[in-house]
Amino acid sequence: MSKRVLTTESGAPVADNQNSATAGVGGPLLVQDQQLLEKLARFNRERIPERVVHARGSAAYGYFEVTDDVTRWTSAKFLNTVGKKTETFLRFSTVADSLGGADAVRDPRGFALKFYTEDGNYDLVGNNTPVFFIKDPIKFPDFIHSQKRDPFTGKQEPDNVWDFWAHAPEATHQITWLMGDRGIPASYRHMNGYGSHTYQWTNAQGEAFFVKYHFKTNQGIRCLSSEQAAEIVGKDPNSHQTDLLQAIERGVNPSWTLYVQVMPAAEAADYRFNPFDLTKVWPHADYPLQRVGRLVLDRNPENVFAEVEQSAFSPNNFVPGITASPDKMLQGRLFAYADAQRYRLGVNHTLLPVNAPKATTAQNYGRDGAMALRNGSRHDKNYEPNSYQGPAETGDALGAPLAVAGWTGTHAAPLHTKDDDFFQAGELFRLMSEDEKKRLVANIAGGLSQVSREDVIEKNLAHFYAADADYGKRVEEAVRALRED
């Protein structure tokens, strides 16, 4: 078999890829050496901006299979038949650290799922926790700045982390999740995934329902203690990536069972918790889990950069039967996620193979921009409406309309009967075993005790006391003990 010929970017054959061209033996390099200059210039441009959050990630392809009839709640085609399968791409990630960070760290995990449906791509962007630190997107940049590297010290600072949380009492619920046993999953395969936000489903009759997604791992929950995680990070910073890759290569395909909680839209206004508050859960006693189907990962990406790093998700990618709810954090992310990818990858990032629809073809009037691959021909117009049989609107709404009323302005979220910032955090604490409580308190105290200002410590302690008196007392005692050492 003859060898393939190495060429330049323009396709010209390369005669020598081992030695640069020089002015005589041992002389200076020549600027006319096309191969040398092209290789160096391209090498300088190999990296693209990493994600501001969720930079460190792993992913795999798979499928989603419907196991239960949910057509009474949604008209989404990919969910309309028991046994129906849809190709998927799932990206896991840590949130706060950079692309070069370690996997086994105490941090929420992203759980971003792309369904390649016959109605186009549906992106479900969530985490491995059912709640989050804040409830309004206007606070998101400030929150992330507090968790990222300090501009002066160049490292994450407990002063910044806990100072922000001291001024964000709604974070107490998520802090209790993060500092508890599930704060460091043993692997991506051994954790749950959640849509976290509230979404709207609409059935064929036009009835609206609010839903929350729960992907329960079929491998069982496994977590790491802080000590175990520190040891693993020292041995293999890529531990989660290694585990996912090798499991699928061995044919041990991880799977999750999807459940949803379903709330008739009419019940939202009078529910005891604000159903659109990302810092709150819906207790299962109020809205039980309804099984939907099974998610299986069975194929690794062939190229991490092309398929994982260039993958792009946006919660604004809906399909008929599924739309957004008034969840403020979700509303903010409808813009922010897609815009982040336009910056990172360019306006035509949706044409990349990992992001392009697979079960249908995108047809619209988007044109030009960097790396445009689909600009149409002389017969295709770039405006709509037109008289040339170009793609046209359907007139069919994605979901049922929601009634709105009141004055425009910057409003705090409406309060429901149980809408304080601490009740659910206290409920979570009281569900824990004695050993779980001890580990939770130790994890919180380990960070809070490093804060330099007493007033910041006191503000955070007040939040834990408000959640549960015993919770606050234990944290206070642990912090004081560490500060006296």
Coordinates of C-alpha atoms in Angstrom, one line a residue:
M1 CA 0.0 0.0 0.0
S2 CA 1.5 3.4 -1.0
K3 CA 1.9 6.1 1.6
R4 CA -0.4 9.1 1.5
V5 CA 1.4 12.3 0.5
L6 CA 1.8 15.0 3.1
T7 CA 0.7 18.4 1.8
T8 CA 0.4 22.0 2.8
E9 CA -3.0 23.6 3.7
S10 CA -3.4 24.4 0.0
G11 CA -2.8 20.8 -1.1
A12 CA 0.8 21.2 -2.4
P13 CA 3.1 18.2 -1.7
V14 CA 5.7 18.7 1.1
A15 CA 9.2 17.6 0.1
D16 CA 10.9 17.8 3.5
N17 CA 9.0 18.0 6.9
Q18 CA 12.2 17.4 9.0
N19 CA 14.5 20.3 8.0
S20 CA 13.7 24.0 7.6
A21 CA 15.0 25.8 4.5
T22 CA 18.2 27.9 5.2
A23 CA 20.5 30.2 3.4
G24 CA 23.3 27.6 3.0
V25 CA 24.3 24.9 5.4
G26 CA 24.0 26.3 8.9
G27 CA 22.7 29.6 7.6
P28 CA 19.7 31.6 8.8
L29 CA 16.1 30.5 7.9
L30 CA 14.4 31.7 4.7
V31 CA 11.1 33.5 4.9
Q32 CA 10.1 31.7 1.7
D33 CA 9.8 28.3 3.6
Q34 CA 6.1 27.9 3.2
Q35 CA 5.8 24.7 5.2
L36 CA 7.7 26.2 8.2
L37 CA 5.8 29.5 8.3
E38 CA 2.4 27.8 7.8
K39 CA 3.0 25.2 10.5
L40 CA 4.1 27.8 13.1
A41 CA 1.3 30.2 12.2
R42 CA -1.3 27.5 12.5
F43 CA 0.2 26.2 15.7
N44 CA -0.2 29.7 17.3
R45 CA -3.9 29.6 16.5
E46 CA -4.8 26.1 17.6
R47 CA -6.5 27.2 20.8
I48 CA -9.9 28.8 21.0
P49 CA -11.2 30.7 24.0
E50 CA -12.3 28.2 26.7
R51 CA -15.7 28.3 28.3
V52 CA -15.8 30.9 31.1
V53 CA -17.7 28.3 33.1
H54 CA -17.9 24.5 32.5
A55 CA -14.5 24.6 30.7
R56 CA -13.3 21.2 31.9
G57 CA -15.6 18.6 30.3
S58 CA -16.0 15.0 29.0
A59 CA -18.7 13.7 26.7
A60 CA -20.1 10.7 24.9
Y61 CA -22.8 9.9 22.3
G62 CA -25.7 7.6 23.0
Y63 CA -29.5 7.3 22.7
F64 CA -32.6 8.1 24.6
E65 CA -35.4 5.5 24.5
V66 CA -39.0 6.2 25.6
T67 CA -40.3 3.6 28.1
D68 CA -43.5 5.3 29.3
D69 CA -46.4 7.2 27.6
V70 CA -46.1 10.9 28.4
T71 CA -48.3 12.2 25.6
R72 CA -50.9 13.4 28.1
W73 CA -48.3 16.1 29.0
T74 CA -46.3 16.9 25.9
S75 CA -46.7 16.7 22.1
A76 CA -42.9 16.5 21.6
K77 CA -42.4 14.0 18.7
F78 CA -39.3 12.4 20.1
L79 CA -41.4 11.4 23.2
N80 CA -44.6 10.4 21.5
T81 CA -44.1 6.6 21.2
V82 CA -43.0 4.0 23.7
G83 CA -39.8 2.3 22.3
K84 CA -38.8 5.3 20.2
K85 CA -35.1 6.1 20.2
T86 CA -33.3 9.4 19.6
E87 CA -29.6 9.9 19.2
T88 CA -28.0 12.0 22.0
F89 CA -24.8 13.7 23.0
L90 CA -24.1 14.3 26.7
R91 CA -21.3 16.6 28.0
F92 CA -20.3 16.5 31.7
S93 CA -18.2 19.2 33.2
T94 CA -17.0 20.9 36.3
V95 CA -18.1 24.5 36.7
A96 CA -15.5 26.8 38.3
D97 CA -12.1 25.6 37.2
S98 CA -10.3 26.1 33.9
L99 CA -9.8 23.6 31.1
G100 CA -6.7 22.3 32.8
G101 CA -8.4 21.7 36.2
A102 CA -8.8 18.4 37.9
D103 CA -11.9 16.3 37.7
A104 CA -12.3 15.1 41.4
V105 CA -12.9 18.4 43.0
R106 CA -15.8 19.8 45.1
D107 CA -17.8 21.6 42.5
P108 CA -21.2 21.2 40.8
R109 CA -21.1 19.1 37.6
G110 CA -22.7 20.2 34.4
F111 CA -25.1 17.8 32.7
A112 CA -25.7 19.1 29.2
L113 CA -27.7 16.8 26.9
K114 CA -28.4 17.3 23.2
F115 CA -31.3 15.3 21.6
Y116 CA -31.0 15.1 17.8
T117 CA -34.7 14.9 17.2
E118 CA -36.7 14.9 14.0
D119 CA -37.9 18.4 14.8
G120 CA -34.4 19.7 15.3
N121 CA -32.0 19.7 18.2
Y122 CA -33.3 19.9 21.8
D123 CA -30.8 21.0 24.4
L124 CA -31.4 20.3 28.0
V125 CA -28.8 22.1 30.1
G126 CA -28.6 21.2 33.8
N127 CA -26.3 20.1 36.7
N128 CA -25.9 17.1 39.0
T129 CA -27.8 19.1 41.7
P130 CA -31.5 20.0 41.5
V131 CA -30.9 23.6 42.8
F132 CA -28.4 26.4 42.3
F133 CA -26.8 29.2 44.3
I134 CA -28.8 32.2 42.9
K135 CA -32.2 32.8 41.5
D136 CA -31.7 35.8 39.2
P137 CA -29.3 35.9 36.2
I138 CA -28.2 39.5 36.9
K139 CA -26.1 38.1 39.8
F140 CA -24.5 35.3 37.8
P141 CA -21.3 37.2 36.6
D142 CA -20.7 38.4 40.2
F143 CA -21.2 34.9 41.6
I144 CA -18.8 33.4 39.1
H145 CA -16.2 36.1 39.7
S146 CA -16.3 35.3 43.4
Q147 CA -15.6 31.6 42.7
K148 CA -12.9 32.1 40.1
R149 CA -9.2 33.0 40.6
D150 CA -8.7 36.3 42.4
P151 CA -7.2 39.0 40.1
F152 CA -4.4 39.7 42.6
T153 CA -3.5 36.3 44.1
G154 CA -4.3 34.3 41.0
K155 CA -6.1 31.6 43.0
Q156 CA -9.5 30.9 44.5
E157 CA -9.9 32.8 47.7
P158 CA -12.1 31.8 50.6
D159 CA -12.6 35.5 51.4
N160 CA -14.3 36.0 48.0
V161 CA -16.3 32.8 48.0
W162 CA -17.8 33.2 51.4
D163 CA -18.2 37.0 51.2
F164 CA -20.5 36.6 48.2
W165 CA -22.4 33.8 49.9
A166 CA -22.7 36.0 53.0
H167 CA -24.7 38.4 50.8
A168 CA -26.6 35.7 49.0
P169 CA -28.7 33.9 51.6
E170 CA -30.6 32.0 48.9
A171 CA -27.3 30.1 48.3
T172 CA -27.7 28.2 51.6
H173 CA -29.6 25.3 50.0
Q174 CA -27.0 24.7 47.3
I175 CA -24.1 25.2 49.7
T176 CA -25.7 22.3 51.8
W177 CA -25.7 20.2 48.7
L178 CA -22.2 21.1 47.6
M179 CA -20.6 20.7 51.0
G180 CA -22.4 17.4 51.6
D181 CA -21.5 13.9 50.5
R182 CA -22.6 14.4 46.9
G183 CA -20.3 17.4 46.5
I184 CA -17.6 15.2 44.8
P185 CA -19.0 12.4 42.6
A186 CA -16.7 9.4 42.3
S187 CA -17.3 9.5 38.5
Y188 CA -19.6 11.0 35.9
R189 CA -21.3 7.6 35.7
H190 CA -22.1 7.5 39.4
M191 CA -24.1 10.8 39.8
N192 CA -27.6 12.0 38.9
G193 CA -28.4 14.7 36.4
Y194 CA -31.1 17.3 36.7
G195 CA -32.6 19.8 34.4
S196 CA -32.6 22.0 37.5
H197 CA -34.7 24.7 35.9
T198 CA -38.5 24.5 35.5
Y199 CA -39.6 23.9 31.9
Q200 CA -43.1 24.0 30.2
W201 CA -44.6 21.1 28.4
T202 CA -47.7 21.4 26.2
N203 CA -49.8 18.5 25.0
A204 CA -51.7 18.1 21.8
Q205 CA -54.8 19.7 23.3
G206 CA -52.9 22.9 24.2
E207 CA -52.8 22.2 27.9
A208 CA -49.7 23.5 29.7
F209 CA -47.7 21.8 32.4
F210 CA -44.6 22.8 34.3
V211 CA -41.9 20.0 34.6
K212 CA -38.6 19.3 36.3
Y213 CA -36.2 16.7 34.9
H214 CA -34.5 14.0 37.0
F215 CA -31.9 11.6 35.4
K216 CA -31.3 8.9 38.0
T217 CA -28.1 7.0 37.5
N218 CA -28.5 3.3 37.0
Q219 CA -25.0 2.7 38.3
G220 CA -25.8 3.9 41.8
I221 CA -24.6 7.0 43.5
R222 CA -21.0 6.9 44.5
C223 CA -19.1 9.9 46.0
L224 CA -15.7 10.7 47.3
S225 CA -14.7 12.2 50.6
S226 CA -12.4 15.3 50.5
E227 CA -9.4 13.0 51.5
Q228 CA -10.2 10.5 48.8
A229 CA -10.6 13.2 46.2
A230 CA -7.3 14.8 47.1
E231 CA -5.5 11.5 46.7
I232 CA -7.1 10.8 43.3
V233 CA -6.3 14.3 42.0
G234 CA -2.7 13.7 42.8
K235 CA -2.6 10.4 40.9
D236 CA -4.9 11.2 37.9
P237 CA -6.3 14.8 37.5
N238 CA -8.3 13.3 34.6
S239 CA -10.0 10.6 36.7
H240 CA -13.6 11.2 35.5
Q241 CA -12.5 11.5 31.9
T242 CA -10.5 8.3 32.2
D243 CA -13.4 6.4 33.9
L244 CA -16.0 7.5 31.3
L245 CA -13.7 6.8 28.3
Q246 CA -12.6 3.3 29.5
A247 CA -16.0 2.2 30.6
I248 CA -17.5 2.8 27.2
E249 CA -14.5 1.3 25.4
R250 CA -15.1 -1.8 27.5
G251 CA -18.7 -1.9 26.5
V252 CA -19.9 -1.0 30.0
N253 CA -22.3 1.6 28.8
P254 CA -23.6 3.9 31.5
S255 CA -27.3 4.7 31.7
W256 CA -29.8 6.9 33.5
T257 CA -33.5 6.6 33.9
L258 CA -35.4 9.9 33.2
Y259 CA -38.2 10.9 35.5
V260 CA -40.2 14.2 35.5
Q261 CA -42.2 16.0 38.1
V262 CA -45.3 17.4 36.5
M263 CA -47.3 20.4 37.8
P264 CA -50.5 21.6 36.0
A265 CA -49.9 25.2 35.0
A266 CA -52.9 26.3 37.0
E267 CA -51.4 25.2 40.3
A268 CA -48.2 27.3 40.0
A269 CA -49.5 30.5 41.4
D270 CA -50.7 29.1 44.7
Y271 CA -47.9 26.5 45.3
R272 CA -46.2 26.9 48.6
F273 CA -42.8 27.4 47.0
N274 CA -42.2 29.6 43.9
P275 CA -42.0 26.8 41.3
F276 CA -39.7 29.0 39.1
D277 CA -37.1 29.6 41.8
L278 CA -33.9 27.7 40.9
T279 CA -32.9 27.6 44.6
K280 CA -35.9 25.5 45.5
V281 CA -37.0 21.9 44.8
W282 CA -40.6 20.5 44.5
P283 CA -40.9 17.9 47.2
H284 CA -41.7 14.5 45.7
A285 CA -44.7 14.1 48.1
D286 CA -46.3 17.1 46.3
Y287 CA -45.3 16.1 42.7
P288 CA -44.2 12.4 42.4
L289 CA -41.6 11.3 39.9
Q290 CA -43.1 10.1 36.6
R291 CA -40.9 7.8 34.5
V292 CA -40.2 8.8 30.9
G293 CA -37.4 6.7 29.5
R294 CA -33.8 5.6 29.5
L295 CA -30.6 7.4 28.5
V296 CA -27.6 5.2 27.4
L297 CA -24.1 6.3 26.4
D298 CA -22.5 3.9 24.1
R299 CA -19.9 5.7 21.9
N300 CA -16.9 7.9 22.7
P301 CA -16.1 10.9 20.5
E302 CA -13.3 10.3 18.0
N303 CA -11.7 13.7 18.6
V304 CA -12.0 15.6 21.9
F305 CA -11.4 19.0 20.4
A306 CA -13.8 18.7 17.4
E307 CA -16.6 17.1 19.4
V308 CA -16.3 18.0 23.0
E309 CA -14.6 21.3 23.0
Q310 CA -16.5 22.5 20.0
S311 CA -19.9 21.2 21.2
A312 CA -22.3 24.0 21.9
F313 CA -25.5 23.8 24.0
S314 CA -28.2 26.4 24.5
P315 CA -31.4 26.0 26.6
N316 CA -33.0 28.1 23.9
N317 CA -33.0 25.1 21.5
F318 CA -36.5 23.8 22.0
V319 CA -38.8 21.6 19.9
P320 CA -42.6 21.8 19.6
G321 CA -44.2 20.6 22.8
I322 CA -41.4 21.9 25.1
T323 CA -40.7 25.6 25.9
A324 CA -39.4 27.9 28.7
S325 CA -41.1 28.7 31.9
P326 CA -40.9 32.1 33.8
D327 CA -37.8 30.7 35.7
K328 CA -35.6 33.8 35.8
M329 CA -32.3 32.0 35.7
L330 CA -33.5 29.9 32.7
Q331 CA -34.7 33.1 31.0
G332 CA -31.2 34.6 31.3
R333 CA -29.5 31.5 30.0
L334 CA -31.7 31.4 26.9
F335 CA -29.5 34.3 25.6
A336 CA -26.3 33.8 27.5
Y337 CA -25.4 30.2 26.5
A338 CA -25.8 30.6 22.7
D339 CA -24.1 34.0 22.8
A340 CA -21.1 32.4 24.6
Q341 CA -20.7 30.0 21.8
R342 CA -21.0 32.7 19.1
Y343 CA -18.0 34.3 20.8
R344 CA -16.0 31.1 21.3
L345 CA -16.8 29.3 18.1
G346 CA -18.3 31.9 15.7
V347 CA -21.7 32.6 14.4
N348 CA -21.7 29.5 12.3
H349 CA -21.0 27.1 15.2
T350 CA -24.3 25.4 14.6
L351 CA -22.9 24.0 11.3
L352 CA -20.2 22.0 13.0
P353 CA -21.0 18.3 12.9
V354 CA -21.5 17.8 16.6
N355 CA -23.9 20.7 16.8
A356 CA -25.8 20.3 13.5
P357 CA -29.2 18.5 13.5
K358 CA -28.9 14.8 12.5
A359 CA -32.5 13.7 12.1
T360 CA -33.5 16.8 10.0
T361 CA -31.9 19.6 8.1
A362 CA -31.6 23.2 9.3
Q363 CA -33.2 25.6 6.8
N364 CA -33.2 29.3 7.5
Y365 CA -31.9 32.6 6.1
G366 CA -28.7 32.9 8.2
R367 CA -25.9 33.9 5.9
D368 CA -22.2 34.9 5.8
G369 CA -20.0 35.3 8.9
A370 CA -16.7 33.6 9.6
M371 CA -16.4 30.0 8.3
A372 CA -19.8 30.1 6.5
L373 CA -20.4 26.7 5.0
R374 CA -24.1 27.0 4.0
N375 CA -24.8 30.2 2.1
G376 CA -27.2 28.9 -0.6
S377 CA -27.0 29.2 -4.4
R378 CA -28.2 31.7 -7.0
H379 CA -31.7 30.4 -6.6
D380 CA -31.8 30.8 -2.8
K381 CA -33.0 34.2 -1.5
N382 CA -31.6 35.5 1.8
Y383 CA -34.8 37.1 3.0
E384 CA -38.3 36.1 4.2
P385 CA -41.1 36.1 3.1
N386 CA -40.3 35.6 -0.5
S387 CA -41.9 34.3 -3.7
Y388 CA -39.2 31.7 -4.5
Q389 CA -40.4 28.7 -2.4
G390 CA -37.9 29.4 0.4
P391 CA -38.5 28.0 3.9
A392 CA -41.5 29.5 5.6
E393 CA -43.0 29.7 9.1
T394 CA -45.4 27.0 10.3
G395 CA -47.7 29.2 12.4
D396 CA -47.7 26.5 15.1
A397 CA -46.5 27.7 18.5
L398 CA -43.9 25.6 20.4
G399 CA -46.1 25.6 23.4
A400 CA -49.1 27.1 25.1
P401 CA -49.0 30.9 25.8
L402 CA -48.7 32.1 29.4
A403 CA -50.7 35.1 30.7
V404 CA -48.7 38.0 32.1
A405 CA -49.8 41.2 33.9
G406 CA -48.4 44.1 35.8
W407 CA -45.9 46.9 35.3
T408 CA -42.5 46.6 33.8
G409 CA -39.6 47.1 36.1
T410 CA -37.0 45.4 38.3
H411 CA -39.1 43.2 40.5
A412 CA -38.1 40.8 43.2
A413 CA -39.6 37.3 42.7
P414 CA -43.1 37.0 44.1
L415 CA -43.2 35.3 47.5
H416 CA -45.1 32.1 48.1
T417 CA -46.1 30.8 51.5
K418 CA -42.8 28.9 52.1
D419 CA -40.5 31.1 50.1
D420 CA -37.8 31.9 52.6
D421 CA -34.1 31.2 51.7
F422 CA -33.5 28.7 54.5
F423 CA -36.4 26.2 54.9
Q424 CA -35.4 23.7 52.3
A425 CA -31.7 23.9 53.3
G426 CA -32.9 23.0 56.8
E427 CA -35.0 20.1 55.5
L428 CA -32.0 18.8 53.6
F429 CA -29.8 18.9 56.7
R430 CA -32.4 17.1 58.8
L431 CA -32.6 14.3 56.3
M432 CA -28.9 13.5 56.7
S433 CA -27.6 10.8 58.9
E434 CA -25.3 11.8 61.8
D435 CA -22.2 10.8 59.9
E436 CA -23.4 12.8 56.9
K437 CA -23.9 15.9 59.1
K438 CA -20.4 15.6 60.5
R439 CA -18.8 15.5 57.1
L440 CA -21.0 18.4 55.9
V441 CA -20.0 20.6 58.8
A442 CA -16.3 19.7 58.4
N443 CA -16.4 20.6 54.7
I444 CA -18.1 23.9 55.4
A445 CA -15.8 24.8 58.3
G446 CA -12.7 23.9 56.3
G447 CA -13.4 26.8 53.9
L448 CA -15.2 29.3 56.2
S449 CA -12.5 29.1 58.9
Q450 CA -10.0 30.5 56.3
V451 CA -12.0 33.8 55.9
S452 CA -10.1 36.7 57.2
R453 CA -13.1 38.9 58.3
E454 CA -15.2 38.0 61.3
D455 CA -18.3 39.8 60.0
V456 CA -18.3 37.7 56.9
I457 CA -18.1 34.5 59.0
E458 CA -20.9 35.8 61.2
K459 CA -23.2 36.5 58.3
N460 CA -22.7 33.0 56.9
L461 CA -23.2 31.4 60.3
A462 CA -26.5 33.3 60.6
H463 CA -27.7 31.6 57.4
F464 CA -26.9 28.1 58.8
Y465 CA -28.7 29.0 62.0
A466 CA -31.7 30.2 60.1
A467 CA -31.8 26.9 58.2
D468 CA -31.6 24.8 61.4
A469 CA -30.4 25.7 64.9
D470 CA -28.3 22.6 65.3
Y471 CA -26.8 23.1 61.8
G472 CA -25.7 26.6 62.7
K473 CA -24.3 25.5 66.1
R474 CA -22.3 22.7 64.7
V475 CA -20.8 24.9 62.0
E476 CA -20.0 27.7 64.4
E477 CA -18.2 25.3 66.8
A478 CA -16.2 23.7 64.0
V479 CA -15.1 27.1 62.6
R480 CA -14.1 28.4 66.0
A481 CA -12.1 25.2 66.7
L482 CA -10.2 25.5 63.5
R483 CA -9.5 29.2 64.0
E484 CA -8.1 28.7 67.4
D485 CA -5.6 26.0 66.3

